[in-house]
Amino acid sequence: MTRGEWARATIPVWIQISEPVARSISTAGARALGDTIPEDESATAAGAFAALRRLGGTLFSLQLGQIIGQLSGEVLSGGDIGIPLLDGILEHELRAVLIPQNISAFAEGLDIPLHDVMLYLAIREIAHARLFKHSKWLKLGLVASITDYANGISINAESMRAAMSDIDLSDAEALRRLVSDGSLIPPKTDDQVIALTRIETLLALIEGWVDVVADNAAHRLPSRHAIAEMVIRNRAVGRPGEKALAGLIGIDARPRRLREAASMWRALDAAVSAEERDSVWAHPDVMPTSDDIDDPAALISRLSGHVAPPDAMDDAIRRLIDEDGTVDGN
């Protein structure tokens, strides 16, 4: 997949998760302007309010488009950001893709053959897509959680008015910065902190599981550990596009506890069968918690003897090159 194809294909999900913030910014801007207009002029100002709402939405859309374009030059694969962005054949599935141009740039400076890097990232991407295919609740649940969190972001008119008083409203660049720098996003409420922690934990569990399964599948690839470490660093540090996205919509998609989650999955991998390990993906109610990441012993105890119907996720991963686990790298 090319950078442009990735950008175009992911737009619908970006719109879904960012629309609540765009709506809040537009509404707050119109209210802030309304508070400065005398009551006897409010009727004639109605058109200005509508225009301001449209302007706010347009500025937000332009900035979102710029960030998507920036991300398209940074992502290595369809699942690289963590948010389910590329729809598969069925509603709960994801499409597995690679971005060869970005992978070539990522591999520069590494003392590792490009073919090895491409192969390892293909294994990771197919593992990621396989997980969503077998855990039918995961895609819709994760996107819904992110959208619900965004719906809780409410930008009040007073904050908007204060921000607008410091800039020249005829300066398009100043307006763009106002929308994109994150200063309008209010402090998180207690409920939002809890919701965001859940999202970050789930993203870390997904990424950690992919790390372990990919490592198992790529056990004959000598360079796998070095490539895996670079992938983890790349995700942990955060790329410019990801940071810009966090400022725009108030959500940082980086899995903050990725290393700890991967350690938990390795502990499970060593203590229980693959079927027992993967049984936790059957339903959100049985998913590991943040406490389980801290101390996997209790989770291992719960899983011992509890075997889900053999859905053979690991077998499917091992057959990733031979079966339908085709990665689109065109």
XYZ file of C-alpha atoms in Angstrom:
330
model
C 0.000 0.000 0.000
C 1.285 3.469 -0.821
C 1.268 6.408 1.572
C -1.570 8.047 -0.328
C -3.635 4.864 -0.337
C -3.171 4.506 3.424
C -4.241 8.105 4.013
C -7.371 7.782 1.884
C -8.345 4.394 3.311
C -8.079 5.518 6.944
C -10.027 8.790 6.654
C -13.439 7.318 7.690
C -12.136 6.123 11.069
C -10.254 9.370 11.699
C -13.456 11.311 11.072
C -15.414 9.039 13.409
C -13.083 9.480 16.372
C -12.325 13.182 15.839
C -15.787 14.490 14.953
C -16.866 14.993 18.609
C -13.876 17.275 19.247
C -14.416 19.185 15.999
C -18.066 19.737 16.913
C -17.151 20.951 20.396
C -14.580 23.421 19.047
C -17.029 24.846 16.497
C -19.824 25.210 19.051
C -17.569 26.803 21.670
C -16.241 29.276 19.114
C -19.741 30.363 18.117
C -20.785 30.760 21.757
C -17.671 32.766 22.561
C -18.470 35.160 19.744
C -22.117 35.332 20.800
C -21.185 36.430 24.305
C -19.490 39.536 22.895
C -22.478 40.699 20.818
C -25.223 42.879 22.356
C -28.600 41.212 22.699
C -30.298 43.630 20.267
C -27.828 42.604 17.554
C -28.046 38.857 18.121
C -30.568 38.296 15.336
C -28.384 39.928 12.703
C -25.375 38.016 14.006
C -26.977 34.603 13.443
C -25.319 34.310 10.060
C -21.953 35.120 11.594
C -22.441 32.374 14.190
C -23.159 29.816 11.481
C -20.161 30.991 9.486
C -17.923 30.698 12.535
C -19.123 27.158 13.166
C -18.292 26.264 9.584
C -14.918 27.977 9.876
C -14.065 26.028 13.016
C -15.034 22.768 11.351
C -13.049 23.641 8.241
C -9.923 24.545 10.209
C -10.187 21.317 12.179
C -10.654 19.246 9.023
C -7.690 20.891 7.326
C -5.485 20.242 10.339
C -6.691 16.635 10.603
C -5.931 16.133 6.918
C -2.438 17.534 7.417
C -1.818 15.180 10.344
C -3.094 12.162 8.389
C -0.710 13.106 5.600
C 2.138 13.345 8.100
C 1.248 9.987 9.627
C 1.159 8.387 6.174
C 4.882 9.099 5.927
C 5.591 7.541 9.333
C 3.500 4.388 9.743
C 5.051 1.059 8.824
C 1.892 -1.032 8.602
C -1.868 -0.985 9.017
C -1.738 -1.797 12.717
C 1.245 0.392 13.529
C -0.670 3.140 15.331
C -2.808 0.783 17.397
C -6.175 2.271 16.442
C -8.081 -0.059 14.056
C -7.975 2.009 10.874
C -8.286 -0.334 7.889
C -11.484 -2.322 7.497
C -11.303 -5.958 6.467
C -13.878 -8.036 4.618
C -16.120 -8.389 7.662
C -17.041 -5.591 10.063
C -14.869 -6.898 12.908
C -11.833 -7.629 10.737
C -8.832 -5.541 9.783
C -6.899 -5.440 6.544
C -3.226 -6.369 6.871
C -0.986 -3.992 4.919
C 2.609 -2.800 4.810
C 3.923 0.594 3.679
C 7.163 -0.428 1.884
C 8.381 3.139 1.328
C 8.259 3.877 5.052
C 9.778 0.526 5.981
C 12.759 1.257 3.746
C 13.273 4.559 5.562
C 12.831 2.845 8.943
C 15.475 0.234 8.046
C 18.073 2.819 7.031
C 20.952 2.831 9.475
C 20.100 -0.619 10.809
C 22.723 -3.277 10.227
C 19.950 -5.650 9.200
C 18.900 -6.738 5.693
C 15.781 -4.947 4.475
C 14.236 -8.324 3.638
C 14.479 -9.371 7.304
C 12.857 -6.140 8.455
C 10.071 -6.508 5.901
C 9.466 -10.154 6.866
C 9.344 -9.441 10.597
C 6.946 -6.522 10.154
C 4.769 -8.682 7.885
C 4.558 -11.319 10.616
C 3.599 -8.659 13.159
C 0.965 -7.191 10.884
C -0.643 -10.547 10.155
C -0.631 -11.427 13.856
C -2.373 -8.116 14.566
C -5.012 -8.698 11.881
C -5.526 -12.297 13.026
C -6.185 -11.164 16.572
C -8.986 -8.856 15.471
C -10.408 -11.534 13.176
C -10.722 -14.049 16.016
C -11.766 -11.558 18.722
C -14.910 -10.272 17.083
C -15.655 -7.698 19.804
C -12.209 -6.092 19.767
C -12.376 -3.688 16.832
C -15.809 -2.248 17.545
C -15.099 -2.161 21.285
C -11.829 -0.262 20.911
C -13.158 2.271 18.398
C -16.294 2.786 20.522
C -14.157 3.381 23.630
C -12.064 5.984 21.822
C -15.139 7.686 20.353
C -16.905 7.715 23.726
C -13.834 9.312 25.298
C -13.775 11.964 22.566
C -17.489 12.622 23.115
C -16.655 13.515 26.711
C -14.349 16.345 25.649
C -16.304 19.577 26.075
C -14.651 22.888 25.259
C -16.409 25.718 27.055
C -17.029 29.132 25.564
C -15.036 30.945 28.255
C -11.858 29.032 27.402
C -12.431 29.634 23.721
C -13.064 33.357 24.277
C -9.874 33.693 26.315
C -7.876 31.926 23.614
C -9.427 34.004 20.829
C -8.673 37.258 22.648
C -4.948 36.601 22.313
C -4.873 36.094 18.558
C -5.713 37.966 15.379
C -8.817 36.258 14.000
C -7.766 37.258 10.482
C -4.527 35.291 10.876
C -5.227 31.839 9.417
C -1.999 30.389 10.811
C -2.829 31.601 14.334
C -6.287 30.035 14.072
C -4.730 26.790 12.878
C -2.390 26.713 15.866
C -5.295 27.453 18.203
C -7.165 24.416 16.912
C -4.193 22.052 16.806
C -1.862 22.759 19.724
C -4.044 21.093 22.360
C -4.540 24.241 24.433
C -8.316 24.110 23.925
C -8.613 20.550 25.260
C -9.763 20.893 28.893
C -8.177 18.976 31.786
C -9.394 15.399 31.980
C -12.205 14.590 34.375
C -11.865 11.656 36.761
C -14.109 9.574 34.498
C -12.005 10.465 31.476
C -8.804 9.490 33.275
C -10.323 6.083 34.033
C -11.571 5.687 30.451
C -8.225 6.720 28.977
C -6.389 4.284 31.255
C -8.614 1.482 29.964
C -7.884 2.448 26.360
C -4.137 2.626 26.985
C -4.198 -0.729 28.780
C -6.078 -2.388 25.927
C -3.684 -0.935 23.348
C -0.726 -2.185 25.397
C -2.280 -5.660 25.688
C -2.808 -5.811 21.926
C 0.722 -4.645 21.139
C 2.278 -6.883 23.786
C 0.411 -9.941 22.489
C 1.532 -9.170 18.946
C 5.133 -8.872 20.161
C 5.083 -12.314 21.765
C 3.219 -14.110 18.977
C 5.396 -12.515 16.296
C 8.527 -13.478 18.206
C 7.324 -17.085 18.375
C 6.466 -17.155 14.672
C 9.780 -15.543 13.661
C 11.954 -17.750 15.864
C 14.180 -18.689 12.906
C 14.896 -15.062 12.043
C 18.195 -14.178 13.797
C 17.585 -10.437 13.681
C 14.086 -10.564 15.186
C 15.074 -9.252 18.625
C 16.935 -6.256 17.201
C 14.028 -5.383 14.911
C 11.517 -5.855 17.731
C 13.483 -3.488 19.956
C 13.481 -0.825 17.252
C 9.722 -1.237 16.807
C 9.152 -0.834 20.550
C 11.350 2.268 20.715
C 9.593 3.720 17.704
C 6.213 3.283 19.403
C 7.327 4.386 22.864
C 8.997 7.629 21.800
C 6.123 8.644 19.566
C 6.409 10.023 16.076
C 5.660 13.667 15.218
C 2.351 12.786 13.580
C 1.184 10.866 16.641
C 2.050 13.788 18.901
C 0.204 16.198 16.618
C -2.812 13.889 16.662
C -2.774 13.835 20.469
C -2.832 17.640 20.504
C -5.720 17.766 18.056
C -8.128 15.212 19.534
C -6.787 14.766 23.062
C -5.953 11.059 22.718
C -2.437 9.646 22.767
C -2.604 6.265 21.020
C 0.804 5.125 22.236
C 0.596 2.078 24.515
C 2.404 3.399 27.587
C 2.797 -0.017 29.236
C 3.901 -1.937 26.177
C 7.000 -3.527 27.707
C 5.146 -4.553 30.869
C 2.272 -6.016 28.841
C 4.685 -7.973 26.654
C 6.347 -9.360 29.793
C 2.939 -10.493 31.062
C 2.204 -12.307 27.794
C 5.620 -13.983 27.919
C 4.889 -15.188 31.444
C 1.567 -16.604 30.253
C 3.221 -18.143 27.216
C 5.646 -20.003 29.465
C 3.047 -21.135 32.012
C -0.071 -22.109 30.054
C -1.002 -23.403 26.628
C -1.560 -21.114 23.661
C -5.297 -21.862 23.855
C -5.405 -20.883 27.525
C -3.359 -17.769 26.853
C -5.609 -16.635 24.036
C -8.871 -17.492 25.794
C -8.789 -14.040 27.424
C -9.586 -12.445 24.064
C -12.959 -14.193 23.917
C -14.800 -11.415 25.768
C -13.900 -8.026 27.298
C -15.021 -9.228 30.729
C -12.194 -11.786 30.894
C -9.439 -9.538 29.553
C -6.343 -8.970 31.705
C -6.409 -5.823 33.809
C -3.721 -3.339 34.717
C -3.223 -5.324 37.931
C -2.652 -8.478 35.878
C 0.049 -6.682 33.912
C 1.734 -5.798 37.220
C 1.440 -9.334 38.593
C 0.580 -12.094 36.086
C 0.556 -14.829 38.763
C -3.133 -14.452 39.582
C -4.037 -14.430 35.892
C -1.994 -17.569 35.290
C -3.804 -19.234 38.170
C -7.185 -18.276 36.712
C -6.303 -19.537 33.276
C -4.882 -22.871 34.367
C -7.447 -25.464 33.471
C -9.600 -22.997 31.546
C -9.208 -23.784 27.862
C -11.217 -22.028 25.207
C -12.480 -23.964 22.188
C -9.444 -24.442 19.982
C -9.534 -21.538 17.607
C -5.909 -22.152 16.807
C -4.740 -18.583 16.549
C -1.121 -19.651 16.836
C -1.562 -22.300 14.147
C -3.078 -19.657 11.905
C -0.123 -17.356 12.521
C 2.312 -20.158 11.665
C 0.473 -20.657 8.402
C 0.495 -16.925 7.710
C 2.583 -17.201 4.573
C 0.712 -20.201 3.192
C -2.902 -19.267 3.847
C -5.026 -16.151 3.706
C -2.651 -14.104 5.834
C -1.534 -12.119 2.823
C -0.029 -8.730 3.547
C -0.734 -6.010 1.016
C 2.582 -4.329 0.350
C 1.855 -2.885 -3.057
